Amino acid sequence: MKRILCILTAVLMMLPALAQKAEKATPLTQEEFLNQALTPPMGWNSWNCFHCNVSEEMLMGMADAMVSSGMKDVGYEYIVVDDCWQVDRDADGWIVCDPERFPHGIKHVADYIHSKGLKFGIYSCVGDKTCAGRPGSQGHEFQDALFYARSGVDYLKYDFCYKNRANSWNAYHTMREALKAAGRPIVFSICEWGSTKPWEWAEGIGHLWRTTGDIGEFWIKGDKKDGRLGVLDIIDLNRDLYPFAGPGHWNDPDMLEVGNGDLTYDENVAHFAMWCMLAAPLMSGNDLRSMPDEIHSILTNKEAIAVDQDSLGVQAHVSVEMGDKQIWVKKLSGDEWAVCFFNRSEKEWNLNYNMMDIPELEGGLYDVRDLWEHKDIGKTDRNVIATIPSHGVLMTRLTPTTVKSKGRR
Ligand code: GAL
């Protein structure tokens, strides 16, 4: 019965569009399509915490929590349902949502999320099945894109399972064309796990592309046998990809595991700080409805988020390396820099360092601010002294001393 209701809702939803069948969607131009995600997308995705256990009730609760927790106020925007919302196709080929879990249909969820001032994202796959074995988009790309546009979808994550040897460029190019034809601005998130080096071909096709296999809620892969990567593994795999990122086209080191699993407080901070340094999409993956204060304070650190969202859109690179201690630098707009001391080791790092030794700063004089303590800690003409915990960071922002502060203090 519920299933019939769900199909009925979907059909009803399409009636106006069918009635005006002469009124075709106005396709987006390539420029309109590209003019999205000029800073890394921020939001929440269901997969890391819920896997296939998704429902309209849960997604709407997450939208409520995104607003009430203040995450919306610091820039989080998308609520994305990952795999398992879909169960079938109807006789005309339209995708059918799970009637038990989405009794009011997908548009109902999108409308609710929009009513909260947020945006809605959905998931599909290049192949005829998704990675969890649900119906994929192969052969239905234009129809699915139309369904997304009519449902009010703002973001599509597009996976790479069951692809029958599909060429990745063709597969993602086809869906990009379908999204443009459907006429609604939809951010296009490519998820082929870095398997065909999307950083070399995906600019202009998608707005972000996964660079690696799936992230796990742990620091390093170690003896975990499920094939997922740890936070540190993923940082290393993204290290050399900085030339490929920029406004509207981002390397995606996968969704955040902040607040999930085995990560310690310091590791959660380092994970978030490094994603900000990498100009990564910030898609939280924890249960926003019940997050501890400590996790909330990490996810809503405005000064760290400002580094991620800087309009220059530069991804950090390693400037100085001293064994398992690294100094990452990210150029920001207005001649500012983010500098992150990253302690990968198992011991504390007793830092006593002259920042003038960082080549990119060319000996300039900067005010230094600690972005986790929210304190000014001196100028670059004096050594910075700090204790950085194992698997921790000291993340700083450098402002040229001659430039007056811009109201962020
Ligand atoms: C994987 C993808 C994950 C998640 C999962 C769903 O391929 O990397 O992020 O979307 O599929 O089945």
CSV table of N, CA, C and O and ligand atoms in Angstrom, one decimal, residues 45 47-48 51-52 82-84 123-125 130-133 157 159-161 191-193 210 212-215 254-255, ligand 1:
chain,number,residue,atom,x,y,z
A,45,ASN,N,26.2,14.2,4.6
A,45,ASN,CA,25.8,13.0,3.7
A,45,ASN,C,25.5,11.8,4.6
A,45,ASN,O,26.2,11.6,5.7
A,47,TRP,N,25.9,8.5,4.2
A,47,TRP,CA,26.6,7.2,4.1
A,47,TRP,C,27.4,6.8,5.3
A,47,TRP,O,27.3,5.7,5.9
A,48,ASN,N,28.3,7.7,5.7
A,48,ASN,CA,29.3,7.3,6.8
A,48,ASN,C,28.7,6.8,8.0
A,48,ASN,O,29.2,5.9,8.7
A,51,HIS,N,24.7,4.3,6.3
A,51,HIS,CA,24.7,3.4,5.2
A,51,HIS,C,23.3,3.3,4.6
A,51,HIS,O,22.8,4.3,4.2
A,52,CYS,N,22.8,2.1,4.5
A,52,CYS,CA,21.5,2.0,3.8
A,52,CYS,C,20.3,2.3,4.7
A,52,CYS,O,19.1,2.3,4.3
A,82,ASP,N,22.6,9.4,0.4
A,82,ASP,CA,23.5,8.5,-0.4
A,82,ASP,C,22.7,7.3,-0.9
A,82,ASP,O,21.4,7.4,-1.0
A,83,ASP,N,23.3,6.2,-1.0
A,83,ASP,CA,22.7,5.0,-1.6
A,83,ASP,C,21.5,4.5,-0.8
A,83,ASP,O,21.4,4.8,0.4
A,84,CYS,N,20.6,3.8,-1.5
A,84,CYS,CA,19.5,3.0,-0.9
A,84,CYS,C,18.2,3.7,-0.7
A,84,CYS,O,17.3,3.2,-0.2
A,123,TYR,N,21.8,10.6,-4.7
A,123,TYR,CA,22.9,9.7,-5.1
A,123,TYR,C,22.4,8.8,-6.2
A,123,TYR,O,21.3,8.3,-6.2
A,124,SER,N,23.3,8.6,-7.2
A,124,SER,CA,23.0,7.5,-8.2
A,124,SER,C,24.4,7.0,-8.7
A,124,SER,O,25.4,7.3,-8.1
A,125,CYS,N,24.3,6.2,-9.7
A,125,CYS,CA,25.5,5.5,-10.1
A,125,CYS,C,25.5,5.3,-11.7
A,125,CYS,O,24.5,5.1,-12.3
A,130,THR,N,23.5,0.5,-8.4
A,130,THR,CA,24.4,1.2,-7.5
A,130,THR,C,25.3,0.3,-6.8
A,130,THR,O,25.2,-0.9,-6.9
A,131,CYS,N,26.2,0.8,-6.0
A,131,CYS,CA,27.2,0.0,-5.2
A,131,CYS,C,26.4,-0.9,-4.2
A,131,CYS,O,26.9,-2.0,-3.9
A,132,ALA,N,25.3,-0.5,-3.8
A,132,ALA,CA,24.5,-1.3,-2.8
A,132,ALA,C,23.5,-2.1,-3.6
A,132,ALA,O,22.6,-2.7,-3.0
A,133,GLY,N,23.6,-2.2,-4.9
A,133,GLY,CA,22.7,-3.1,-5.7
A,133,GLY,C,21.3,-2.5,-6.0
A,133,GLY,O,20.4,-3.2,-6.5
A,157,LYS,N,25.5,13.1,-6.3
A,157,LYS,CA,26.7,12.3,-6.1
A,157,LYS,C,26.6,11.1,-7.0
A,157,LYS,O,25.6,10.3,-6.9
A,159,ASP,N,28.2,7.6,-8.5
A,159,ASP,CA,29.1,6.6,-8.2
A,159,ASP,C,29.5,5.8,-9.4
A,159,ASP,O,29.0,6.0,-10.5
A,160,PHE,N,30.4,4.7,-9.3
A,160,PHE,CA,31.0,4.1,-10.4
A,160,PHE,C,31.0,2.6,-10.4
A,160,PHE,O,31.8,1.9,-11.0
A,161,CYS,N,30.0,2.0,-9.7
A,161,CYS,CA,29.9,0.5,-9.6
A,161,CYS,C,29.1,0.0,-10.8
A,161,CYS,O,28.4,0.7,-11.5
A,191,CYS,N,32.2,10.4,-8.3
A,191,CYS,CA,32.7,9.5,-7.3
A,191,CYS,C,33.2,8.2,-8.0
A,191,CYS,O,32.5,7.2,-8.0
A,192,GLU,N,34.4,8.3,-8.6
A,192,GLU,CA,34.9,7.1,-9.2
A,192,GLU,C,36.2,6.7,-8.5
A,192,GLU,O,37.0,6.0,-9.0
A,193,TRP,N,36.3,7.2,-7.3
A,193,TRP,CA,37.4,6.8,-6.3
A,193,TRP,C,38.8,7.1,-6.7
A,193,TRP,O,39.8,6.5,-6.3
A,210,ARG,N,36.0,12.6,-6.2
A,210,ARG,CA,36.7,11.8,-5.2
A,210,ARG,C,38.0,11.4,-5.8
A,210,ARG,O,38.2,11.1,-6.9
A,212,THR,N,40.1,9.2,-3.9
A,212,THR,CA,40.5,7.9,-3.3
A,212,THR,C,39.3,7.0,-3.1
A,212,THR,O,38.2,7.4,-3.2
A,213,GLY,N,39.6,5.7,-2.6
A,213,GLY,CA,38.6,4.8,-2.2
A,213,GLY,C,38.0,5.4,-0.9
A,213,GLY,O,38.3,6.5,-0.4
A,214,ASP,N,37.1,4.6,-0.3
A,214,ASP,CA,36.3,5.1,0.8
A,214,ASP,C,37.1,5.4,2.1
A,214,ASP,O,38.0,4.6,2.4
A,215,ILE,N,36.7,6.4,2.7
A,215,ILE,CA,37.3,6.8,4.0
A,215,ILE,C,36.7,5.9,5.1
A,215,ILE,O,35.5,5.5,5.0
A,254,ASP,N,36.9,12.7,0.2
A,254,ASP,CA,35.8,12.0,0.8
A,254,ASP,C,35.1,12.7,2.0
A,254,ASP,O,35.7,13.7,2.5
A,255,MET,N,34.0,12.2,2.4
A,255,MET,CA,33.2,12.9,3.4
A,255,MET,C,33.9,12.8,4.8
A,255,MET,O,34.7,11.9,5.0
B,1,GAL,C1,30.8,3.8,-2.6
B,1,GAL,C2,31.1,5.3,-2.3
B,1,GAL,C3,30.6,5.6,-0.9
B,1,GAL,C4,29.1,5.3,-0.9
B,1,GAL,C5,28.8,3.9,-1.3
B,1,GAL,C6,27.3,3.6,-1.4
B,1,GAL,O1,31.2,3.5,-3.9
B,1,GAL,O2,32.5,5.5,-2.5
B,1,GAL,O3,30.9,6.9,-0.6
B,1,GAL,O4,28.5,6.2,-1.7
B,1,GAL,O5,29.4,3.6,-2.5
B,1,GAL,O6,27.0,2.3,-1.8
